[in-house]
């Protein structure tokens, strides 16, 4: 979620910079209005759009940083290849966990909502005054003892201290806001400000579109009146405004200079519309970044391919011959690797100390004819089914027997990772159990649980019982996430 929010903010910043540098000074007000309304929504969608075709255009090194993987250096002999089982996930809940990030977000959203309600109450107060006229398309309300001039949706508020000439000119301006539903644009950004109250760019977006509304209304008014008289009206009328961000105000002191400057500006030439084409390469870069950053890690299903290749290589180096079926399987693996063009997995964590046990009768897992089998999995027909069943049974056993109360005793929090290595020997017993973890108590508990695994049917190669080494990752989550 954090990465998504960062991407949204960066994309909105990109769109705003393009607007500020190239589009803001153009007189294509309607197109600019559409741009300011659409690009915040596009920024929300872009992080979830993934295009594989774009991911292939940019090498992974240019996104993740150039990385050269050197081969492992083994000290004291090459370690034995082991079968990596799927990670066992353990979870234990600790009392009441307060997510302070969530609390902060909700507090900010509630505060933003309260500010919006306060603004609405201030606006609602204006609706109590006398209505000069009202029909389906327009309602005019006169505010006593005031020179106010503003619009909300289909309602125009005019102060009773304005002269008739001023009222007519102001009304023609405010009618543009009414007809083009400018208030809906501002309400849209008010909603975004509640959801994304922490994003300063939403406030900038609302400010830019409020200015644009005034440019649109001014451009329409000067079609029916002289610019000189309109300038005088803007400069000479006393300023009297309400601090409500979702209404369109005629007398906004900070906007007067900008409005007059834009009125004096010549209409943009048609060729200037080509500036909007710069949106396309910007979108392309954003989509490419999102697509390339989606899966920089190899899928879990692909990991065994490289593991099997390593194990087969070790088997060949040890002088073992591959059967015709194993050779065909090797060619299939190589074909998949060449098609996906994936780099090999980074080296695994440093190996465990080499066991003093005689492992001369062990065989790499990738070339075993009959894998070791957990009780209850013997009747399955294929090696693959027996592998999956054994893996599931071991996972269930660890989940059932692991003492999760160790978390409270040792003061553990967050995610704790343990890697266990063990052997199923020629008799089917569990041997050479070792564990690595940040805390010794976790190592001891993991060794205890794995040592209690029931006797299994040993693996077989060419009719002889063999020993097989396994690695089992355990993820112990205490309370919240990482």
Coordinates of C-alpha atoms in Angstrom, one line a residue:
X1 CA 0.0 0.0 0.0
X2 CA 2.8 2.4 0.9
X3 CA 4.5 1.8 -2.5
X4 CA 1.1 2.4 -4.2
X5 CA 0.6 5.8 -2.4
X6 CA 4.2 6.9 -3.3
X7 CA 3.6 6.0 -7.0
X8 CA 0.3 7.9 -7.0
X9 CA 1.9 11.0 -5.6
X10 CA 4.9 10.8 -8.0
X11 CA 2.6 10.4 -11.0
X12 CA 0.3 13.3 -9.9
X13 CA 3.5 15.4 -9.5
X14 CA 4.5 14.5 -13.0
X15 CA 1.1 15.6 -14.5
X16 CA 1.1 18.8 -12.5
X17 CA 4.7 19.7 -13.6
X18 CA 3.6 19.2 -17.2
X19 CA 0.6 21.5 -16.6
X20 CA 2.7 24.2 -14.9
X21 CA 5.4 24.2 -17.5
X22 CA 3.5 23.8 -20.8
X23 CA -0.3 24.1 -20.4
X24 CA -1.2 26.6 -17.7
X25 CA -0.6 29.7 -19.8
X26 CA -2.6 28.5 -22.8
X27 CA -6.2 29.7 -23.4
X28 CA -7.5 26.2 -24.1
X29 CA -9.5 26.4 -20.9
X30 CA -11.9 23.6 -21.5
X31 CA -9.1 21.1 -22.4
X32 CA -7.1 22.2 -19.3
X33 CA -10.2 21.7 -17.1
X34 CA -10.5 18.2 -18.5
X35 CA -6.8 17.6 -17.9
X36 CA -7.0 18.7 -14.2
X37 CA -10.0 16.5 -13.6
X38 CA -8.8 13.3 -15.4
X39 CA -5.1 13.2 -14.4
X40 CA -5.7 12.7 -10.6
X41 CA -7.8 9.7 -11.5
X42 CA -5.4 8.4 -14.0
X43 CA -2.7 8.6 -11.3
X44 CA -4.8 6.4 -9.1
X45 CA -5.2 3.7 -11.8
X46 CA -1.7 3.6 -13.2
X47 CA 0.0 1.8 -10.4
X48 CA -2.4 -1.2 -10.8
X49 CA -1.9 -1.4 -14.6
X50 CA 0.6 -4.0 -15.6
X51 CA 1.7 -4.6 -19.2
X52 CA 4.2 -7.5 -19.8
X53 CA 5.1 -6.2 -23.2
X54 CA 6.4 -3.0 -21.6
X55 CA 8.4 -4.9 -19.0
X56 CA 10.4 -6.6 -21.8
X57 CA 11.5 -3.2 -23.2
X58 CA 13.7 -2.3 -20.2
X59 CA 16.4 -4.6 -18.8
X60 CA 15.8 -5.5 -15.2
X61 CA 19.2 -4.1 -14.3
X62 CA 18.1 -0.6 -15.2
X63 CA 15.2 -0.7 -12.8
X64 CA 16.6 -2.7 -9.9
X65 CA 20.2 -1.5 -10.3
X66 CA 23.1 -3.3 -12.0
X67 CA 23.9 -6.4 -10.0
X68 CA 26.6 -9.0 -10.7
X69 CA 26.2 -12.4 -9.0
X70 CA 29.4 -14.2 -8.3
X71 CA 29.5 -17.9 -7.7
X72 CA 29.5 -19.2 -4.2
X73 CA 32.8 -19.8 -2.4
X74 CA 32.8 -23.0 -0.3
X75 CA 35.2 -23.3 2.6
X76 CA 35.7 -26.8 4.0
X77 CA 34.1 -28.7 1.1
X78 CA 31.1 -28.2 -1.1
X79 CA 27.8 -28.6 0.8
X80 CA 25.3 -31.2 -0.1
X81 CA 22.3 -30.1 -2.2
X82 CA 19.0 -30.2 -0.3
X83 CA 15.3 -30.2 -1.1
X84 CA 13.8 -26.8 -0.1
X85 CA 10.3 -27.3 1.2
X86 CA 7.6 -24.5 1.0
X87 CA 7.8 -22.1 4.0
X88 CA 5.7 -23.0 7.0
X89 CA 3.8 -19.9 8.3
X90 CA 3.0 -19.7 12.0
X91 CA 1.1 -16.8 13.4
X92 CA 0.2 -15.8 17.0
X93 CA -1.8 -12.8 18.0
X94 CA -0.7 -10.5 20.8
X95 CA -3.5 -8.8 22.8
X96 CA -4.6 -5.6 21.3
X97 CA -2.3 -4.3 18.6
X98 CA -2.6 -0.6 17.7
X99 CA -1.8 0.2 14.1
X100 CA -0.6 3.8 14.5
X101 CA -0.4 4.4 10.8
X102 CA -4.1 3.5 10.5
X103 CA -5.0 5.6 13.5
X104 CA -3.2 8.6 12.0
X105 CA -4.9 8.2 8.6
X106 CA -8.4 7.9 10.1
X107 CA -7.7 10.9 12.4
X108 CA -6.7 13.0 9.4
X109 CA -9.7 11.8 7.3
X110 CA -12.1 12.6 10.2
X111 CA -10.5 16.1 10.7
X112 CA -10.8 16.8 6.9
X113 CA -14.5 15.6 7.0
X114 CA -15.2 17.9 10.0
X115 CA -13.6 20.9 8.1
X116 CA -15.8 20.1 5.1
X117 CA -18.9 20.0 7.4
X118 CA -18.0 23.3 8.9
X119 CA -17.7 24.9 5.4
X120 CA -21.1 23.4 4.5
X121 CA -22.7 24.9 7.6
X122 CA -21.2 28.3 6.7
X123 CA -22.6 28.0 3.2
X124 CA -25.9 26.7 4.5
X125 CA -26.3 29.9 6.5
X126 CA -26.4 31.9 3.2
X127 CA -29.4 29.9 2.0
X128 CA -31.6 31.4 4.7
X129 CA -31.6 34.9 3.1
X130 CA -34.2 36.2 0.7
X131 CA -34.5 34.6 -2.7
X132 CA -34.8 37.1 -5.5
X133 CA -35.7 34.6 -8.2
X134 CA -35.8 30.8 -8.5
X135 CA -36.5 28.3 -11.3
X136 CA -35.2 24.8 -12.3
X137 CA -31.9 26.1 -13.6
X138 CA -31.0 29.0 -11.4
X139 CA -31.7 30.4 -7.9
X140 CA -30.5 33.9 -6.9
X141 CA -30.2 34.8 -3.2
X142 CA -29.6 38.3 -1.9
X143 CA -27.3 38.6 1.1
X144 CA -28.1 41.6 3.3
X145 CA -25.4 44.2 4.3
X146 CA -22.9 42.6 2.0
X147 CA -21.1 42.9 -1.3
X148 CA -20.6 39.1 -1.6
X149 CA -20.7 37.5 -5.1
X150 CA -20.3 33.7 -5.3
X151 CA -21.9 30.6 -6.7
X152 CA -22.6 27.1 -5.4
X153 CA -24.1 24.6 -7.9
X154 CA -27.3 26.3 -9.2
X155 CA -27.4 29.1 -6.6
X156 CA -25.9 32.6 -7.0
X157 CA -25.4 34.7 -3.9
X158 CA -25.3 38.5 -4.4
X159 CA -24.8 41.2 -1.7
X160 CA -27.6 43.8 -1.5
X161 CA -24.9 46.6 -1.5
X162 CA -23.9 45.9 -5.1
X163 CA -25.3 48.4 -7.7
X164 CA -27.6 47.1 -10.4
X165 CA -24.9 47.5 -13.0
X166 CA -22.5 45.4 -10.9
X167 CA -25.2 42.8 -10.3
X168 CA -25.8 42.4 -14.0
X169 CA -22.2 42.0 -14.9
X170 CA -21.5 39.7 -12.0
X171 CA -24.5 37.6 -12.7
X172 CA -23.4 37.0 -16.3
X173 CA -20.1 35.7 -14.9
X174 CA -21.7 33.5 -12.2
X175 CA -24.1 32.1 -14.7
X176 CA -21.2 30.5 -16.5
X177 CA -20.2 28.7 -13.3
X178 CA -23.8 27.5 -13.0
X179 CA -24.2 26.3 -16.6
X180 CA -20.8 24.4 -16.6
X181 CA -21.3 22.9 -13.2
X182 CA -18.1 24.2 -11.8
X183 CA -19.1 23.4 -8.3
X184 CA -19.1 19.7 -9.0
X185 CA -15.4 19.9 -9.9
X186 CA -14.6 21.5 -6.5
X187 CA -16.8 19.0 -4.7
X188 CA -14.8 16.2 -6.4
X189 CA -11.6 17.6 -5.0
X190 CA -13.1 18.0 -1.6
X191 CA -13.8 14.3 -1.6
X192 CA -10.2 13.6 -2.7
X193 CA -9.0 15.8 0.1
X194 CA -10.8 13.6 2.7
X195 CA -9.4 10.4 1.3
X196 CA -5.9 11.7 0.5
X197 CA -5.7 14.4 3.1
X198 CA -2.0 13.8 3.4
X199 CA -1.3 14.5 -0.2
X200 CA -0.5 18.2 -0.8
X201 CA -0.9 17.8 -4.6
X202 CA -4.7 17.3 -4.2
X203 CA -4.9 20.8 -2.7
X204 CA -2.8 22.2 -5.5
X205 CA -5.0 20.6 -8.1
X206 CA -8.1 22.2 -6.5
X207 CA -6.4 25.6 -6.4
X208 CA -5.5 25.3 -10.1
X209 CA -9.0 24.3 -11.2
X210 CA -10.6 27.1 -9.2
X211 CA -8.4 29.6 -11.1
X212 CA -9.3 27.9 -14.3
X213 CA -13.0 28.3 -13.5
X214 CA -12.6 32.0 -13.3
X215 CA -10.7 32.2 -16.6
X216 CA -13.5 30.2 -18.3
X217 CA -16.2 32.5 -16.9
X218 CA -14.3 35.7 -17.7
X219 CA -13.7 34.5 -21.3
X220 CA -17.4 34.0 -21.7
X221 CA -18.4 37.4 -20.2
X222 CA -16.0 39.5 -22.3
X223 CA -17.8 38.1 -25.4
X224 CA -20.8 40.3 -24.5
X225 CA -19.1 43.3 -22.8
X226 CA -16.0 45.4 -23.3
X227 CA -12.8 44.3 -21.6
X228 CA -12.2 47.8 -20.2
X229 CA -15.5 48.0 -18.2
X230 CA -14.9 44.5 -17.0
X231 CA -11.4 45.4 -15.8
X232 CA -12.8 48.4 -13.9
X233 CA -15.4 46.2 -12.3
X234 CA -12.8 43.8 -11.0
X235 CA -10.5 46.5 -9.7
X236 CA -13.0 49.0 -8.2
X237 CA -15.4 46.7 -6.4
X238 CA -14.7 46.2 -2.7
X239 CA -13.7 42.6 -1.8
X240 CA -16.0 40.6 0.3
X241 CA -15.6 36.9 0.2
X242 CA -16.4 33.7 2.1
X243 CA -13.6 31.3 2.9
X244 CA -15.3 28.3 1.4
X245 CA -13.2 26.2 -0.9
X246 CA -16.0 24.6 -2.9
X247 CA -17.8 27.8 -4.1
X248 CA -16.8 30.0 -7.0
X249 CA -16.1 33.5 -5.8
X250 CA -16.2 36.6 -8.1
X251 CA -14.2 38.8 -5.8
X252 CA -11.2 36.8 -4.9
X253 CA -8.3 39.2 -4.2
X254 CA -5.6 36.7 -4.9
X255 CA -7.1 35.9 -8.4
X256 CA -7.8 39.4 -9.7
X257 CA -4.3 40.0 -11.1
X258 CA -4.2 36.5 -12.7
X259 CA -7.7 37.0 -14.3
X260 CA -6.8 40.4 -15.7
X261 CA -3.5 39.1 -17.1
X262 CA -5.3 36.2 -18.8
X263 CA -7.9 38.5 -20.2
X264 CA -5.2 40.6 -21.8
X265 CA -3.5 37.5 -23.3
X266 CA -4.1 36.7 -27.0
X267 CA -5.8 33.5 -27.8
X268 CA -3.4 30.6 -28.1
X269 CA -2.7 29.4 -31.6
X270 CA -4.1 26.1 -32.7
X271 CA -0.6 24.6 -33.1
X272 CA -0.1 25.1 -29.3
X273 CA -2.5 22.1 -28.8
X274 CA 0.4 19.9 -29.8
X275 CA 1.8 20.5 -26.4
X276 CA -0.8 18.1 -25.0
X277 CA 0.9 15.3 -26.9
X278 CA 3.6 15.4 -24.3
X279 CA 1.2 13.6 -22.1
X280 CA 1.8 10.4 -24.2
X281 CA 5.5 9.9 -23.5
X282 CA 4.8 10.8 -19.8
X283 CA 2.2 8.1 -19.7
X284 CA 4.5 5.7 -21.5
X285 CA 7.3 6.2 -18.9
X286 CA 4.9 5.8 -16.0
X287 CA 3.4 2.5 -17.4
X288 CA 6.9 1.2 -18.2
X289 CA 8.1 1.9 -14.7
X290 CA 5.0 0.2 -13.2
X291 CA 5.3 -2.8 -15.5
X292 CA 9.1 -3.3 -14.9
X293 CA 8.8 -2.9 -11.1
X294 CA 6.0 -5.5 -10.8
X295 CA 7.9 -8.7 -10.5
X296 CA 11.6 -8.3 -10.1
X297 CA 11.7 -11.5 -8.0
X298 CA 11.3 -14.9 -9.7
X299 CA 8.0 -16.6 -9.0
X300 CA 8.0 -19.3 -6.3
X301 CA 7.1 -21.9 -8.9
X302 CA 10.2 -21.2 -10.9
X303 CA 12.6 -21.5 -8.1
X304 CA 12.8 -25.4 -8.2
X305 CA 13.9 -25.2 -11.9
X306 CA 17.3 -23.6 -10.9
X307 CA 17.5 -25.8 -7.9
X308 CA 17.0 -28.9 -9.9
X309 CA 19.6 -27.8 -12.5
X310 CA 22.1 -27.3 -9.7
X311 CA 21.3 -30.8 -8.2
X312 CA 21.6 -32.5 -11.6
X313 CA 24.9 -30.7 -12.2
X314 CA 26.2 -32.0 -8.9
X315 CA 25.0 -35.5 -9.7
X316 CA 26.9 -35.5 -13.0
X317 CA 30.0 -34.1 -11.3
X318 CA 29.9 -37.0 -8.9
X319 CA 30.0 -39.5 -11.8
X320 CA 26.3 -40.6 -11.6
X321 CA 24.7 -41.4 -15.0
X322 CA 21.3 -39.9 -15.9
X323 CA 18.6 -42.1 -17.3
X324 CA 16.9 -41.4 -20.6
X325 CA 13.9 -40.0 -18.8
X326 CA 16.1 -37.8 -16.6
X327 CA 17.9 -36.5 -19.7
X328 CA 14.5 -35.6 -21.3
X329 CA 13.5 -33.8 -18.2
X330 CA 16.7 -31.9 -18.2
X331 CA 16.1 -30.7 -21.8
X332 CA 12.6 -29.6 -20.8
X333 CA 14.0 -27.5 -17.9
X334 CA 16.6 -25.9 -20.1
X335 CA 13.9 -25.1 -22.7
X336 CA 11.8 -23.3 -20.0
X337 CA 14.9 -21.3 -18.8
X338 CA 15.7 -20.2 -22.3
X339 CA 12.1 -19.1 -23.0
X340 CA 11.7 -17.1 -19.9
X341 CA 15.2 -15.6 -20.0
X342 CA 15.2 -15.3 -16.3
X343 CA 18.5 -14.9 -14.4
X344 CA 19.4 -17.6 -11.9
X345 CA 18.3 -17.1 -8.3
X346 CA 20.8 -15.2 -6.1
X347 CA 22.9 -17.5 -3.9
X348 CA 21.1 -18.9 -0.9
X349 CA 22.1 -18.0 2.6
X350 CA 25.4 -19.4 3.9
X351 CA 25.3 -23.2 4.3
X352 CA 25.1 -25.0 7.6
X353 CA 28.1 -26.7 9.0
X354 CA 28.9 -29.8 7.2
X355 CA 27.6 -32.9 9.1
X356 CA 30.1 -35.4 10.4
X357 CA 27.6 -38.2 9.4
X358 CA 28.6 -40.4 6.4
X359 CA 26.5 -39.1 3.5
X360 CA 28.1 -41.3 0.8
X361 CA 24.7 -42.9 0.2
X362 CA 22.9 -39.6 -0.4
X363 CA 21.6 -38.5 -3.8
X364 CA 20.5 -35.0 -5.0
X365 CA 16.8 -34.5 -4.7
X366 CA 16.3 -33.6 -8.4
X367 CA 17.4 -37.1 -9.6
X368 CA 15.8 -39.3 -6.9
X369 CA 13.7 -42.2 -8.3
X370 CA 11.5 -42.5 -5.2
X371 CA 11.3 -39.6 -2.8
X372 CA 11.0 -40.1 1.0
X373 CA 7.3 -40.4 1.9
X374 CA 5.4 -39.3 5.0
X375 CA 3.0 -41.7 6.7
X376 CA -0.3 -41.5 4.9
X377 CA 1.2 -40.6 1.5
X378 CA 2.5 -44.0 0.5
X379 CA -0.5 -45.0 -1.7
X380 CA -0.2 -42.0 -4.1
X381 CA 0.9 -43.0 -7.6
X382 CA 3.4 -40.4 -8.7
X383 CA 6.6 -38.9 -7.2
X384 CA 5.1 -35.4 -7.6
X385 CA 2.0 -36.3 -5.6
X386 CA 4.0 -38.0 -2.9
X387 CA 6.3 -34.9 -2.7
X388 CA 3.4 -32.5 -2.3
X389 CA 1.6 -34.7 0.2
X390 CA 4.8 -35.1 2.3
X391 CA 5.4 -31.4 2.2
X392 CA 1.8 -30.7 3.4
X393 CA 2.1 -33.2 6.2
X394 CA 5.4 -31.8 7.5
X395 CA 3.8 -28.3 7.4
X396 CA 0.8 -29.5 9.3
X397 CA 3.0 -31.2 11.9
X398 CA 5.1 -28.1 12.5
X399 CA 2.0 -25.9 12.8
X400 CA 0.4 -28.3 15.3
X401 CA 3.5 -28.9 17.5
X402 CA 5.4 -25.6 17.4
X403 CA 5.1 -23.9 20.8
X404 CA 3.9 -20.4 19.9
X405 CA 3.9 -19.4 23.5
X406 CA 7.6 -18.8 23.1
X407 CA 6.7 -15.5 21.6
X408 CA 5.3 -14.1 24.9
X409 CA 8.1 -15.7 26.9
X410 CA 10.9 -14.3 24.8
X411 CA 9.2 -10.9 24.0
X412 CA 9.1 -11.6 20.2
X413 CA 7.4 -9.2 17.8
X414 CA 6.8 -8.9 14.1
X415 CA 8.1 -11.5 11.7
X416 CA 10.7 -14.0 12.8
X417 CA 12.4 -16.3 10.3
X418 CA 13.9 -19.7 11.0
X419 CA 15.6 -22.0 8.5
X420 CA 15.8 -25.7 9.5
X421 CA 17.9 -28.3 7.8
X422 CA 17.4 -32.0 8.4
X423 CA 18.0 -35.4 6.8
X424 CA 15.7 -38.4 6.2
X425 CA 18.2 -41.2 6.4
X426 CA 18.3 -44.6 4.9
X427 CA 16.1 -46.0 7.7
X428 CA 13.5 -43.2 7.4
X429 CA 14.4 -41.5 10.6
X430 CA 15.1 -37.8 11.1
X431 CA 18.8 -37.0 11.5
X432 CA 21.3 -34.1 11.5
X433 CA 18.7 -31.5 12.5
X434 CA 20.1 -28.0 12.5
X435 CA 18.5 -24.6 12.7
X436 CA 19.3 -20.9 12.1
X437 CA 17.4 -18.0 13.6
X438 CA 18.0 -14.6 15.1
X439 CA 17.2 -15.9 18.6
X440 CA 18.6 -19.2 20.2
X441 CA 15.2 -20.1 21.7
X442 CA 13.7 -20.2 18.2
X443 CA 16.5 -22.5 17.0
X444 CA 16.0 -24.8 19.9
X445 CA 12.2 -25.0 19.4
X446 CA 12.6 -25.6 15.6
X447 CA 15.1 -28.4 16.3
X448 CA 12.8 -30.0 18.9
X449 CA 9.7 -30.0 16.6
X450 CA 11.6 -31.4 13.5
X451 CA 13.3 -34.0 15.6
X452 CA 9.8 -35.3 16.6
X453 CA 8.7 -35.9 13.0
X454 CA 7.5 -39.5 12.7
X455 CA 9.5 -42.2 10.9
X456 CA 9.0 -42.0 7.1
X457 CA 9.5 -44.3 4.2
X458 CA 13.1 -43.6 3.0
X459 CA 13.9 -42.5 -0.5
X460 CA 15.2 -45.0 -3.0
X461 CA 17.6 -44.9 -5.9
X462 CA 18.2 -48.0 -8.1
X463 CA 16.4 -50.1 -5.5
X464 CA 18.6 -49.0 -2.6
X465 CA 17.6 -46.9 0.4
X466 CA 19.2 -43.5 0.4
X467 CA 19.3 -40.4 2.7
X468 CA 17.9 -37.1 1.5
X469 CA 18.6 -33.6 2.9
X470 CA 15.8 -31.1 3.4
X471 CA 15.6 -27.4 4.1
X472 CA 12.5 -26.0 5.7
X473 CA 11.9 -22.2 6.1
X474 CA 9.6 -21.3 9.0
X475 CA 8.0 -17.8 9.2
X476 CA 6.8 -17.1 12.7
X477 CA 4.6 -13.9 12.8
X478 CA 3.8 -12.4 16.1
X479 CA 1.0 -9.8 16.1
X480 CA 1.1 -7.4 13.1
X481 CA 3.1 -7.7 9.9
X482 CA 6.7 -6.7 9.2

